Amino acid sequence: MTEPSLVEEQTCWDKWNTSRDREAGDELLRAYLPLVNYHVQRISVGLPKSVNKDELRSLGMLGLYDALKKFEPERDLKFDTYASFRIRGAILDGLRREDWLPRSLREKTKKVEAAIEKLEQENLRSVSAKEVAEELGYSENEVTTVMSESFLANVLSIDEENKETESREKVSYTIEDKKAITPENSLLQEELHGELALVIKELSEKEQLVVSLFYFEELTLTEIGQVLGLSTSRISQIHSKALFRIRQVLQRYM
């Protein structure tokens, strides 16, 4: 099925906004389906391969439909920007509700994290994935993959803890005055940014490029592979290796 032209899409929007025309709504959902697929690809990078992408896509479609219902065209905001927020939020909320991290991966993650802590205390410095692998008898790729796949789980877990705290204390962090940064938080932010900058500088040229293309240019791993002339699986390995180093810094501030 061909995508609707700009004129056809505007006609669909007019019908949807004036009368909630079902056919127009279905056409708009089909037109913005690539946006769902895009966010599924990006989020799935930080998930175990056991997580079903079709389930993520279904969650994303719910987010897209929610965006369609709640979008206010009179506001100075593009629909794809608003829809991206809703799609990503729906997928992450769905992941929070499900115990999607396999027990075997949870156990491996604990072992890797314990080995990192032990080696860092012994060496008084950050350690490499190779050193952790030698300590545990794993392959280097296994260590970086474990840490990459469990990274999102930690982020979601921390976010969930914050939500529970908000509920107990009746505090809404979403409307916190961002200008009121305490000196302590300001210092921590400066330290974090400084450490991240140093770690990124220490990455190989290819790792830096993958990080830049994925997080700043927002390309998918498949697209990065096409740019660099490498397979998606190879790009995934490079990304996981870079994320292992970056995560070590981030975890100190979580």
Coordinates of C-alpha atoms in Angstrom, one line a residue:
M1 CA 0.0 0.0 0.0
T2 CA 1.4 3.4 -1.0
E3 CA 1.7 6.2 1.5
P4 CA -0.8 9.0 1.2
S5 CA 0.3 12.2 -0.4
L6 CA 0.5 15.4 1.6
V7 CA -2.9 16.5 0.3
E8 CA -4.5 13.1 1.1
E9 CA -3.0 13.2 4.5
Q10 CA -4.3 16.7 5.2
T11 CA -7.7 15.5 4.1
C12 CA -7.5 12.6 6.5
W13 CA -6.5 15.0 9.3
D14 CA -9.5 17.3 8.5
K15 CA -11.9 14.4 8.6
W16 CA -10.4 13.0 11.8
N17 CA -10.3 16.3 13.6
T18 CA -13.9 17.4 12.7
S19 CA -15.8 14.1 13.0
R20 CA -13.3 11.4 14.2
D21 CA -13.9 9.6 10.9
R22 CA -12.8 6.0 11.4
E23 CA -11.4 5.5 7.9
A24 CA -9.4 8.7 8.1
G25 CA -8.0 7.5 11.5
D26 CA -7.0 4.1 10.1
E27 CA -5.3 5.8 7.2
L28 CA -3.3 8.1 9.6
L29 CA -2.3 5.1 11.7
R30 CA -1.0 3.4 8.6
A31 CA 0.8 6.5 7.5
Y32 CA 2.7 6.8 10.8
L33 CA 3.4 3.1 11.3
P34 CA 7.0 3.6 10.2
L35 CA 7.4 5.8 13.3
V36 CA 6.3 2.9 15.5
N37 CA 8.8 0.5 13.8
Y38 CA 11.6 3.1 14.2
H39 CA 11.1 3.3 18.0
V40 CA 10.7 -0.5 18.3
Q41 CA 14.1 -0.9 16.6
R42 CA 15.8 1.7 18.8
I43 CA 14.4 0.4 22.1
S44 CA 15.0 -3.3 21.2
V45 CA 18.7 -2.6 21.0
G46 CA 18.8 -2.5 24.8
L47 CA 16.7 -5.6 25.2
P48 CA 17.4 -9.4 25.3
K49 CA 16.7 -11.2 22.0
S50 CA 14.0 -13.2 23.8
V51 CA 11.8 -10.1 23.9
N52 CA 9.2 -10.3 21.1
K53 CA 9.4 -7.3 18.8
D54 CA 5.8 -7.9 17.7
E55 CA 4.7 -7.3 21.3
L56 CA 6.7 -4.1 21.4
R57 CA 5.1 -3.1 18.1
S58 CA 1.6 -3.7 19.6
L59 CA 2.5 -1.5 22.5
G60 CA 3.8 1.2 20.1
M61 CA 0.6 1.1 18.1
L62 CA -1.4 1.7 21.3
G63 CA 0.8 4.7 21.9
L64 CA 0.3 5.9 18.3
Y65 CA -3.5 5.6 18.7
D66 CA -3.4 7.4 22.0
A67 CA -1.4 10.2 20.3
L68 CA -3.9 10.4 17.5
K69 CA -6.8 10.8 20.0
K70 CA -5.1 13.4 22.1
F71 CA -3.3 15.5 19.5
E72 CA -4.3 19.1 19.4
P73 CA -3.5 20.5 16.0
E74 CA -3.9 24.1 17.1
R75 CA -0.8 23.7 19.3
D76 CA 2.6 24.6 17.8
L77 CA 3.8 21.0 17.8
K78 CA 4.4 18.5 14.9
F79 CA 2.4 15.3 15.2
D80 CA 5.4 13.0 14.7
T81 CA 7.2 14.7 17.6
Y82 CA 4.1 14.3 19.9
A83 CA 3.5 10.7 18.6
S84 CA 7.1 9.8 19.2
F85 CA 6.8 10.8 22.9
R86 CA 3.5 8.7 23.2
I87 CA 4.9 5.7 21.3
R88 CA 8.1 5.5 23.3
G89 CA 6.2 6.0 26.5
A90 CA 3.7 3.2 25.8
I91 CA 6.5 0.7 25.0
L92 CA 8.5 1.6 28.1
D93 CA 5.4 1.4 30.3
G94 CA 4.5 -2.0 28.9
L95 CA 8.0 -3.2 29.6
R96 CA 7.8 -2.0 33.2
R97 CA 4.6 -4.1 33.7
E98 CA 6.2 -7.3 32.4
D99 CA 9.1 -9.3 33.9
W100 CA 10.7 -9.4 30.5
L101 CA 14.3 -9.9 31.7
P102 CA 15.0 -13.7 31.8
R103 CA 16.2 -15.1 35.1
S104 CA 19.4 -16.5 33.5
L105 CA 20.2 -13.0 32.3
R106 CA 19.5 -11.4 35.7
E107 CA 21.9 -14.0 37.3
K108 CA 24.6 -13.3 34.7
T109 CA 24.2 -9.5 35.2
K110 CA 24.6 -9.9 38.9
K111 CA 27.8 -12.0 38.4
V112 CA 29.2 -9.4 35.9
E113 CA 28.4 -6.5 38.2
A114 CA 30.0 -8.2 41.2
A115 CA 33.1 -9.0 39.1
I116 CA 33.3 -5.4 38.0
E117 CA 33.0 -4.1 41.6
K118 CA 35.6 -6.6 42.8
L119 CA 38.2 -5.8 40.1
E120 CA 37.7 -2.1 40.4
Q121 CA 38.3 -2.3 44.2
E122 CA 41.4 -4.4 43.6
N123 CA 42.8 -2.2 40.7
L124 CA 41.4 1.2 41.9
R125 CA 40.4 2.0 38.3
S126 CA 37.7 1.2 35.7
V127 CA 38.2 -2.3 34.2
S128 CA 37.7 -3.5 30.7
A129 CA 35.2 -6.1 29.5
K130 CA 38.2 -8.4 28.7
E131 CA 39.3 -8.3 32.3
V132 CA 35.8 -9.1 33.5
A133 CA 35.5 -11.9 31.0
E134 CA 38.8 -13.5 32.2
E135 CA 37.6 -13.2 35.8
L136 CA 34.4 -15.1 35.1
G137 CA 35.5 -17.4 32.3
Y138 CA 33.1 -15.7 29.8
S139 CA 33.9 -14.4 26.4
E140 CA 34.4 -10.6 26.1
N141 CA 31.4 -10.4 23.7
E142 CA 29.2 -12.2 26.3
V143 CA 30.1 -9.7 29.0
T144 CA 29.3 -6.7 26.8
T145 CA 26.1 -8.2 25.6
V146 CA 24.9 -9.0 29.1
M147 CA 25.6 -5.5 30.3
S148 CA 24.0 -3.9 27.2
E149 CA 20.8 -6.1 27.4
S150 CA 20.3 -5.4 31.1
F151 CA 21.1 -1.7 30.9
L152 CA 17.5 -0.7 30.0
A153 CA 16.2 -2.9 32.9
N154 CA 18.2 -0.9 35.4
V155 CA 17.0 2.4 33.9
L156 CA 13.4 1.3 34.0
S157 CA 13.8 0.0 37.6
I158 CA 15.3 3.3 38.8
D159 CA 12.5 5.2 37.1
E160 CA 9.9 2.9 38.8
E161 CA 11.5 3.5 42.2
N162 CA 11.2 7.3 41.6
K163 CA 7.6 6.9 40.7
E164 CA 6.9 4.9 43.9
T165 CA 8.7 7.6 45.9
E166 CA 6.6 10.3 44.3
S167 CA 3.5 8.4 45.2
R168 CA 4.5 8.0 48.8
E169 CA 5.7 11.6 49.3
K170 CA 3.1 13.2 47.0
V171 CA 5.9 14.9 45.1
S172 CA 5.8 15.2 41.3
Y173 CA 9.2 15.3 39.8
T174 CA 7.7 16.0 36.4
I175 CA 6.9 19.5 37.5
E176 CA 10.0 20.1 39.5
D177 CA 11.6 23.5 38.9
K178 CA 14.5 22.6 36.7
K179 CA 16.1 26.0 37.4
A180 CA 16.4 25.2 41.1
I181 CA 19.5 23.0 40.8
T182 CA 21.3 22.5 44.1
P183 CA 25.1 23.1 44.3
E184 CA 25.5 19.4 45.0
N185 CA 23.5 18.4 41.9
S186 CA 25.3 20.9 39.8
L187 CA 28.7 19.5 41.0
L188 CA 27.6 15.9 40.3
Q189 CA 26.4 16.9 36.8
E190 CA 29.7 18.5 36.0
E191 CA 31.6 15.4 37.3
L192 CA 29.4 13.1 35.3
H193 CA 29.7 15.1 32.1
G194 CA 33.5 15.3 32.6
E195 CA 33.8 11.5 33.2
L196 CA 31.6 10.7 30.2
A197 CA 33.6 13.0 27.9
L198 CA 36.9 11.2 29.0
V199 CA 35.4 7.7 28.5
I200 CA 34.1 8.6 25.0
K201 CA 37.5 10.0 24.1
E202 CA 39.0 6.7 25.1
L203 CA 36.7 4.7 22.8
S204 CA 38.0 3.6 19.4
E205 CA 37.2 5.8 16.4
K206 CA 34.6 3.2 15.2
E207 CA 33.0 3.0 18.7
Q208 CA 32.8 6.8 18.9
L209 CA 31.2 6.9 15.4
V210 CA 28.6 4.3 16.3
V211 CA 27.7 6.1 19.6
S212 CA 27.4 9.4 17.7
L213 CA 25.2 8.0 14.9
F214 CA 23.0 6.1 17.3
Y215 CA 22.5 8.6 20.1
F216 CA 22.9 11.9 18.4
E217 CA 22.0 11.3 14.8
E218 CA 19.3 8.7 15.9
L219 CA 20.1 6.2 13.2
T220 CA 19.1 2.6 13.8
L221 CA 21.8 -0.1 14.0
T222 CA 20.8 -1.3 10.5
E223 CA 21.2 2.2 9.1
I224 CA 24.6 2.6 10.8
G225 CA 25.7 -0.7 9.3
Q226 CA 24.7 0.6 5.9
V227 CA 26.7 3.8 6.5
L228 CA 29.8 2.0 7.7
G229 CA 29.5 -1.0 5.3
L230 CA 29.2 -3.5 8.2
S231 CA 26.6 -6.1 9.2
T232 CA 24.0 -5.1 11.8
S233 CA 25.3 -7.8 14.2
R234 CA 28.8 -6.3 14.0
I235 CA 27.4 -2.8 14.7
S236 CA 25.5 -4.3 17.7
Q237 CA 28.8 -5.7 19.0
I238 CA 30.6 -2.4 18.7
H239 CA 27.6 -0.6 20.4
S240 CA 27.6 -3.1 23.3
K241 CA 31.3 -2.7 23.8
A242 CA 31.0 1.1 23.9
L243 CA 28.0 0.9 26.2
F244 CA 29.9 -1.3 28.6
R245 CA 32.4 1.5 29.2
I246 CA 29.8 4.2 29.3
R247 CA 27.6 2.3 31.7
Q248 CA 30.4 1.9 34.2
V249 CA 30.4 5.7 34.5
L250 CA 26.6 6.1 34.6
Q251 CA 26.2 3.5 37.4
R252 CA 28.2 5.6 39.8
Y253 CA 25.6 8.4 39.5
M254 CA 22.5 6.2 39.5

